């Protein structure tokens, strides 16, 4: 009698079918693929069944096992054979065609498996998680690719001409977002404006078209022209010079002000109050809103949805302006799309928030990594060397040996702090 034949006389429970599917793997493999054991296996089978649109109550233990093999195939191809996502999607369609009938389903399966590999408790048990899966599946759209191209432009806008010339357009997240923002703008005197969309322009260094909008005063007289690019990532739109969003100046009301933030811990609360606040009452809001959004960003990153991950981490910082965890993950996003100048900027922006030796050491290691990618080996060596002042990390000696192989053993004689000063790297 085979492993899956013991329930021929009675209907097995879900847990019993999960256990049999789990036992279908060799002992030397199962712990590596399913570190969460039968609980993880149950999460996977329940989730993949939702993607396939099948009723688990009607399936046998053997069919549970068949569903589970899609996950183990992704695991092996992703972690051992290092296949590309495109190859994995193709193989899923070929090897699991009974359930995976098109590329869209295959991409969802790959996205789910990737999420579960980073968090074995991840199960598709809510609408929010299904929405997250939709965001994670598939390759970046053309709009998202253009948004990634525009990241550095968005981060390096000079306010004086922001939105007023084609080389420094106002960035919006789509056409509706652009029109909504423009409709909020008023003249410098608070007058309502009428907007008209004119030509579109190709501008060197800008991903996608730049759209020209002209505005008119209530009298019909022309006012100012604004240049808009609709391929922005969570663009924190500033008000261009010569515009306002208020009809009249609000009357100041004297009252005790209050700030509410989702800090990660009490140290961040104290740090924020010390650095930024002299008068306002700062409140640490209880709740997991920041951490939940942070986790979504991490899951998007794991699925290589870098544009969406960047957007999410920026939203995290609107909830927690210190947000060291989100800031470090934002750095990883920029590194993944090889935007090294933005990775540096994100690191330098957090220099005042490094409240522990562990964070300070990580700060210098990541700058060192950026410097390696930029072939600035002396700078990189100094960063790794200086990180040891705060904490030793297993990767440091390996990275320093790599730098020595590229730059020569003479880098061992550098004075780390002097080199950091030479390259204008913050000393924290």
Coordinates of C-alpha atoms in Angstrom, one line a residue:
X1 CA 0.0 0.0 0.0
X2 CA 1.4 3.4 -1.0
X3 CA 1.9 6.4 1.2
X4 CA -1.2 8.1 -0.2
X5 CA -3.5 5.1 -0.1
X6 CA -4.2 4.8 3.6
X7 CA -7.3 7.0 3.5
X8 CA -9.2 5.0 0.8
X9 CA -11.9 4.0 3.3
X10 CA -12.4 7.4 5.0
X11 CA -12.1 11.1 4.2
X12 CA -8.9 12.5 5.7
X13 CA -8.8 15.9 7.4
X14 CA -6.8 18.8 6.0
X15 CA -4.1 18.3 8.7
X16 CA -3.8 14.6 7.8
X17 CA -3.4 15.4 4.1
X18 CA -0.8 18.1 4.9
X19 CA 1.2 15.6 7.0
X20 CA 1.2 13.0 4.2
X21 CA 2.3 15.6 1.7
X22 CA 5.1 16.6 4.0
X23 CA 6.2 13.0 4.4
X24 CA 6.4 12.7 0.7
X25 CA 9.8 14.5 0.8
X26 CA 13.1 12.8 1.8
X27 CA 14.2 13.5 5.4
X28 CA 17.5 15.1 4.2
X29 CA 15.5 17.6 2.0
X30 CA 12.4 18.4 3.9
X31 CA 14.0 20.4 6.7
X32 CA 15.9 22.6 4.2
X33 CA 12.9 23.3 2.0
X34 CA 10.3 23.6 4.8
X35 CA 12.0 25.0 8.0
X36 CA 8.5 25.8 9.3
X37 CA 7.5 22.1 9.0
X38 CA 3.9 21.1 8.7
X39 CA 2.6 24.6 9.6
X40 CA 4.5 26.1 6.7
X41 CA 3.4 23.3 4.4
X42 CA -0.3 24.0 5.3
X43 CA 0.2 27.7 4.6
X44 CA 1.7 26.9 1.2
X45 CA -1.0 24.5 0.2
X46 CA -3.9 26.7 1.3
X47 CA -2.3 29.7 -0.5
X48 CA -1.5 28.0 -3.7
X49 CA -5.0 26.5 -3.8
X50 CA -6.4 30.0 -3.6
X51 CA -4.2 31.1 -6.5
X52 CA -5.3 28.0 -8.5
X53 CA -9.0 28.4 -7.6
X54 CA -9.4 24.8 -6.3
X55 CA -11.3 23.5 -3.4
X56 CA -9.0 21.7 -1.0
X57 CA -11.9 19.7 0.5
X58 CA -12.2 17.9 -2.8
X59 CA -8.5 17.1 -3.2
X60 CA -6.6 13.9 -2.1
X61 CA -3.4 13.8 -0.1
X62 CA -1.6 13.0 -3.4
X63 CA -3.0 16.2 -4.9
X64 CA -1.9 18.1 -1.8
X65 CA 1.6 16.8 -2.6
X66 CA 1.4 17.8 -6.2
X67 CA 0.5 21.4 -5.2
X68 CA 3.3 21.4 -2.7
X69 CA 5.9 20.4 -5.3
X70 CA 5.4 23.8 -7.1
X71 CA 6.9 25.4 -4.0
X72 CA 9.8 23.0 -3.7
X73 CA 10.6 23.5 -7.4
X74 CA 10.7 27.3 -7.0
X75 CA 12.9 26.9 -3.9
X76 CA 15.4 24.7 -5.7
X77 CA 15.5 26.9 -8.8
X78 CA 15.7 30.1 -6.8
X79 CA 18.3 29.1 -4.1
X80 CA 20.3 26.3 -5.6
X81 CA 20.4 26.6 -9.4
X82 CA 20.0 30.4 -9.3
X83 CA 17.6 30.5 -12.3
X84 CA 16.1 33.7 -13.5
X85 CA 12.5 34.6 -12.7
X86 CA 11.6 34.2 -16.4
X87 CA 13.0 30.7 -16.5
X88 CA 11.2 29.7 -13.2
X89 CA 7.9 31.0 -14.6
X90 CA 8.4 29.0 -17.8
X91 CA 9.3 25.8 -15.9
X92 CA 6.2 26.2 -13.6
X93 CA 3.9 26.3 -16.7
X94 CA 5.6 23.2 -18.1
X95 CA 5.9 21.1 -15.0
X96 CA 2.6 22.1 -13.2
X97 CA 0.3 22.6 -16.2
X98 CA -2.6 20.9 -14.4
X99 CA -2.9 24.0 -12.1
X100 CA -0.7 26.6 -13.7
X101 CA -2.3 27.2 -17.1
X102 CA -0.8 30.6 -18.0
X103 CA 2.0 33.0 -17.2
X104 CA -0.1 35.2 -14.9
X105 CA -0.8 32.3 -12.6
X106 CA 2.9 31.2 -12.7
X107 CA 4.0 34.7 -11.8
X108 CA 1.6 34.7 -8.8
X109 CA 2.9 31.3 -7.7
X110 CA 6.5 32.6 -7.9
X111 CA 5.6 35.7 -6.0
X112 CA 3.9 33.7 -3.3
X113 CA 6.7 31.2 -2.9
X114 CA 9.2 34.1 -2.7
X115 CA 7.2 35.7 0.1
X116 CA 6.9 32.4 2.0
X117 CA 10.6 31.6 1.6
X118 CA 11.3 34.8 3.5
X119 CA 8.5 34.4 6.0
X120 CA 7.2 30.8 6.5
X121 CA 4.1 32.1 8.2
X122 CA 2.9 34.0 5.2
X123 CA -0.5 32.7 4.1
X124 CA -3.1 34.2 1.7
X125 CA -5.8 34.6 4.3
X126 CA -7.0 38.2 3.7
X127 CA -7.8 40.6 0.9
X128 CA -4.8 42.8 1.9
X129 CA -2.4 39.8 1.4
X130 CA -4.0 39.0 -1.9
X131 CA -3.5 42.6 -3.0
X132 CA 0.1 42.4 -1.9
X133 CA 0.5 39.3 -4.0
X134 CA -0.9 41.1 -7.0
X135 CA 1.7 43.9 -6.4
X136 CA 4.5 41.4 -6.1
X137 CA 3.7 39.3 -9.2
X138 CA 4.9 40.0 -12.7
X139 CA 7.8 42.0 -13.9
X140 CA 7.9 45.8 -13.7
X141 CA 5.5 47.6 -16.1
X142 CA 6.8 50.1 -18.6
X143 CA 5.5 52.9 -16.3
X144 CA 7.4 51.4 -13.3
X145 CA 10.6 51.1 -15.4
X146 CA 10.3 54.8 -16.3
X147 CA 9.7 55.7 -12.7
X148 CA 12.9 53.9 -11.7
X149 CA 14.8 55.8 -14.4
X150 CA 13.5 59.0 -12.9
X151 CA 14.4 58.3 -9.3
X152 CA 17.6 60.3 -9.2
X153 CA 16.0 63.2 -11.0
X154 CA 13.2 63.3 -8.4
X155 CA 15.7 63.3 -5.5
X156 CA 17.9 66.1 -6.9
X157 CA 15.4 68.7 -7.8
X158 CA 16.5 72.3 -7.3
X159 CA 13.6 74.2 -5.8
X160 CA 14.1 77.5 -7.6
X161 CA 13.1 76.1 -11.0
X162 CA 11.2 73.0 -9.9
X163 CA 8.3 72.4 -12.2
X164 CA 9.0 75.6 -14.2
X165 CA 11.4 74.2 -16.8
X166 CA 11.4 71.0 -18.8
X167 CA 14.7 69.7 -17.3
X168 CA 13.3 69.9 -13.7
X169 CA 9.7 68.8 -14.1
X170 CA 7.2 68.3 -11.3
X171 CA 6.9 64.5 -10.8
X172 CA 3.5 62.9 -10.3
X173 CA 2.4 59.3 -10.0
X174 CA 0.2 59.0 -13.1
X175 CA -2.1 61.3 -15.0
X176 CA -4.9 61.5 -12.4
X177 CA -2.4 62.4 -9.7
X178 CA -0.9 65.1 -11.9
X179 CA -4.3 66.7 -12.6
X180 CA -5.4 66.5 -9.0
X181 CA -2.2 68.3 -7.8
X182 CA -2.4 71.0 -10.5
X183 CA -6.1 71.7 -9.6
X184 CA -5.0 72.4 -6.0
X185 CA -2.6 75.2 -7.2
X186 CA -3.6 78.8 -7.1
X187 CA -1.9 82.0 -8.1
X188 CA 0.5 83.7 -5.7
X189 CA -2.5 85.9 -4.7
X190 CA -4.8 82.9 -4.1
X191 CA -6.7 83.1 -7.3
X192 CA -8.2 80.0 -8.9
X193 CA -6.5 78.8 -12.1
X194 CA -7.7 77.1 -15.2
X195 CA -5.3 74.5 -16.7
X196 CA -4.8 73.4 -20.2
X197 CA -2.7 70.5 -21.4
X198 CA -0.4 71.4 -24.3
X199 CA 2.4 69.5 -26.1
X200 CA 4.5 66.6 -24.8
X201 CA 8.3 66.8 -24.9
X202 CA 11.2 64.3 -25.0
X203 CA 13.8 65.5 -22.5
X204 CA 17.2 64.0 -22.2
X205 CA 17.8 62.2 -18.9
X206 CA 14.0 62.1 -18.1
X207 CA 12.2 58.8 -18.4
X208 CA 8.9 59.2 -20.3
X209 CA 7.4 62.3 -21.7
X210 CA 7.3 65.7 -20.1
X211 CA 3.8 67.3 -20.4
X212 CA 3.4 71.0 -20.7
X213 CA 0.5 72.6 -18.8
X214 CA -0.4 76.3 -19.1
X215 CA -2.5 78.1 -16.5
X216 CA -4.9 81.1 -16.8
X217 CA -6.3 83.5 -14.2
X218 CA -10.0 84.1 -13.8
X219 CA -9.6 87.2 -16.0
X220 CA -8.5 84.9 -18.9
X221 CA -5.0 86.3 -18.7
X222 CA -2.2 83.7 -19.0
X223 CA -0.4 82.9 -15.8
X224 CA 2.5 80.4 -15.6
X225 CA 3.5 77.2 -17.4
X226 CA 4.3 74.0 -15.5
X227 CA 6.2 71.0 -16.7
X228 CA 5.0 67.6 -15.5
X229 CA 6.4 64.1 -15.7
X230 CA 3.8 61.4 -14.8
X231 CA 6.3 58.7 -14.0
X232 CA 7.2 59.5 -10.4
X233 CA 7.6 57.2 -7.4
X234 CA 5.6 58.6 -4.5
X235 CA 6.7 62.0 -5.6
X236 CA 6.6 64.4 -2.6
X237 CA 5.4 67.2 -4.8
X238 CA 6.6 70.7 -3.7
X239 CA 4.7 73.8 -4.7
X240 CA 6.5 75.5 -7.7
X241 CA 7.6 79.1 -7.2
X242 CA 4.8 81.6 -7.9
X243 CA 2.0 79.2 -6.8
X244 CA 0.2 78.6 -3.6
X245 CA -2.6 76.2 -2.4
X246 CA -4.4 78.6 -0.1
X247 CA -7.0 81.3 -1.1
X248 CA -6.1 83.4 1.8
X249 CA -3.6 83.4 4.6
X250 CA -5.0 81.4 7.6
X251 CA -5.4 83.2 10.9
X252 CA -2.9 82.0 13.4
X253 CA -4.4 80.3 16.5
X254 CA -2.3 80.0 19.6
X255 CA -2.5 76.5 20.9
X256 CA -0.2 73.8 22.2
X257 CA 0.9 71.8 19.2
X258 CA 1.2 68.0 19.2
X259 CA 3.1 65.6 17.1
X260 CA 2.3 61.9 16.8
X261 CA 4.7 59.4 15.3
X262 CA 5.0 55.6 15.1
X263 CA 8.5 55.3 16.5
X264 CA 10.3 51.9 16.5
X265 CA 11.3 52.2 20.1
X266 CA 11.6 54.7 23.0
X267 CA 15.1 55.6 21.9
X268 CA 13.8 57.0 18.6
X269 CA 11.2 59.0 20.5
X270 CA 13.9 60.6 22.7
X271 CA 16.2 61.1 19.7
X272 CA 13.5 62.9 17.7
X273 CA 12.6 65.2 20.6
X274 CA 16.2 66.0 21.2
X275 CA 17.0 66.7 17.5
X276 CA 13.9 68.4 16.2
X277 CA 11.5 69.4 18.9
X278 CA 11.7 72.3 21.3
X279 CA 8.0 73.2 21.9
X280 CA 5.6 70.6 20.6
X281 CA 4.4 67.7 22.6
X282 CA 5.7 64.6 20.9
X283 CA 3.7 61.4 21.3
X284 CA 4.7 57.9 20.4
X285 CA 1.6 56.3 18.9
X286 CA 1.1 52.7 19.9
X287 CA 0.3 50.3 17.1
X288 CA 1.9 48.4 14.3
X289 CA 1.1 50.6 11.4
X290 CA 4.8 51.5 10.7
X291 CA 6.0 47.9 11.1
X292 CA 3.2 46.5 8.9
X293 CA 4.0 49.0 6.1
X294 CA 7.7 48.2 6.6
X295 CA 7.0 44.5 6.2
X296 CA 5.1 45.2 3.0
X297 CA 8.1 47.1 1.6
X298 CA 10.4 44.2 2.5
X299 CA 8.1 41.7 0.8
X300 CA 8.0 43.8 -2.3
X301 CA 11.8 44.0 -2.3
X302 CA 12.0 40.2 -2.0
X303 CA 9.8 40.0 -5.1
X304 CA 12.1 42.5 -6.9
X305 CA 9.4 45.1 -7.1
X306 CA 11.9 47.8 -6.3
X307 CA 9.8 50.8 -7.5
X308 CA 6.9 49.8 -5.3
X309 CA 9.3 49.0 -2.4
X310 CA 10.8 52.5 -2.6
X311 CA 7.4 54.0 -2.6
X312 CA 6.4 51.9 0.5
X313 CA 9.5 52.8 2.5
X314 CA 9.0 56.5 1.8
X315 CA 5.5 56.1 3.2
X316 CA 7.0 54.5 6.3
X317 CA 9.1 57.6 6.9
X318 CA 5.9 59.7 6.8
X319 CA 4.8 57.6 9.8
X320 CA 8.2 57.6 11.5
X321 CA 10.7 60.3 10.5
X322 CA 13.5 58.5 12.3
X323 CA 12.6 55.0 11.0
X324 CA 16.2 53.6 10.8
X325 CA 15.0 50.2 9.7
X326 CA 13.1 51.7 6.8
X327 CA 16.0 53.9 5.9
X328 CA 18.4 51.0 5.7
X329 CA 16.0 49.1 3.5
X330 CA 15.6 52.1 1.2
X331 CA 19.3 52.0 0.8
X332 CA 19.1 48.4 -0.3
X333 CA 16.4 49.3 -2.9
X334 CA 18.7 51.9 -4.4
X335 CA 21.6 49.5 -4.5
X336 CA 19.4 46.9 -6.2
X337 CA 18.7 49.3 -9.1
X338 CA 22.3 50.6 -9.0
X339 CA 21.5 54.1 -8.0
X340 CA 24.6 54.5 -5.9
X341 CA 24.4 58.3 -5.5
X342 CA 20.9 57.9 -4.0
X343 CA 22.1 55.1 -1.8
X344 CA 24.8 57.4 -0.4
X345 CA 22.3 60.2 0.1
X346 CA 19.9 57.9 2.0
X347 CA 22.8 56.8 4.2
X348 CA 24.0 60.3 4.9
X349 CA 20.5 61.4 5.7
X350 CA 20.4 58.9 8.6
X351 CA 23.7 59.9 10.1
X352 CA 22.1 61.6 13.1
X353 CA 19.8 58.7 13.9
X354 CA 22.4 56.0 14.5
X355 CA 21.8 55.5 18.2
X356 CA 23.8 52.2 18.7
X357 CA 27.2 50.8 17.8
X358 CA 25.6 48.1 15.7
X359 CA 23.8 50.8 13.5
X360 CA 27.0 52.8 13.2
X361 CA 29.0 49.8 12.1
X362 CA 26.3 48.9 9.5
X363 CA 26.3 52.5 8.3
X364 CA 30.0 52.4 7.4
X365 CA 29.8 48.9 5.9
X366 CA 27.1 50.0 3.5
X367 CA 29.0 53.1 2.5
X368 CA 32.0 50.8 2.0
X369 CA 29.8 48.6 -0.3
X370 CA 28.8 51.6 -2.4
X371 CA 32.4 52.6 -2.7
X372 CA 33.4 49.2 -3.9
X373 CA 30.7 49.3 -6.6
X374 CA 32.1 52.7 -7.6
X375 CA 35.6 51.3 -7.7
X376 CA 36.7 53.8 -5.0
X377 CA 38.8 51.1 -3.2
X378 CA 40.7 53.2 -0.7
X379 CA 37.5 54.9 0.4
X380 CA 35.8 51.5 0.8
X381 CA 38.7 50.0 2.8
X382 CA 38.6 53.0 5.2
X383 CA 34.9 52.5 5.7
X384 CA 35.2 48.8 6.5
X385 CA 38.2 49.5 8.8
X386 CA 36.3 52.3 10.6
X387 CA 33.3 50.1 11.1
X388 CA 35.4 47.8 13.3
X389 CA 35.6 50.6 15.8
X390 CA 31.9 49.9 16.6
X391 CA 31.4 46.3 15.9
X392 CA 33.1 43.4 14.1
X393 CA 31.0 41.7 11.5
X394 CA 31.9 38.4 9.7
X395 CA 31.7 40.1 6.3
X396 CA 34.3 42.8 7.0
X397 CA 37.5 40.7 6.8
X398 CA 36.2 39.1 3.6
X399 CA 35.5 42.5 2.0
X400 CA 38.8 44.0 3.1
X401 CA 40.7 41.0 1.5
X402 CA 38.7 41.6 -1.7
X403 CA 39.7 45.3 -1.7
X404 CA 43.3 44.4 -1.1
X405 CA 43.2 42.1 -4.1
X406 CA 42.0 45.0 -6.2
X407 CA 44.0 47.9 -4.8
X408 CA 47.0 46.2 -3.4
X409 CA 48.2 45.5 0.1
X410 CA 49.3 49.2 0.6
X411 CA 45.7 50.0 1.6
X412 CA 46.4 48.4 4.9
X413 CA 48.5 51.4 5.9
X414 CA 45.9 54.0 5.5
X415 CA 44.5 56.0 8.4
X416 CA 40.8 55.4 8.2
X417 CA 39.6 58.6 9.7
X418 CA 41.8 60.7 7.5
X419 CA 40.5 59.0 4.4
X420 CA 36.9 59.4 5.5
X421 CA 37.5 63.1 6.0
X422 CA 39.1 63.3 2.5
X423 CA 36.0 61.8 0.9
X424 CA 33.6 63.9 3.1
X425 CA 32.1 60.9 4.8
X426 CA 30.4 61.7 8.1
X427 CA 32.2 60.8 11.3
X428 CA 29.5 59.6 13.7

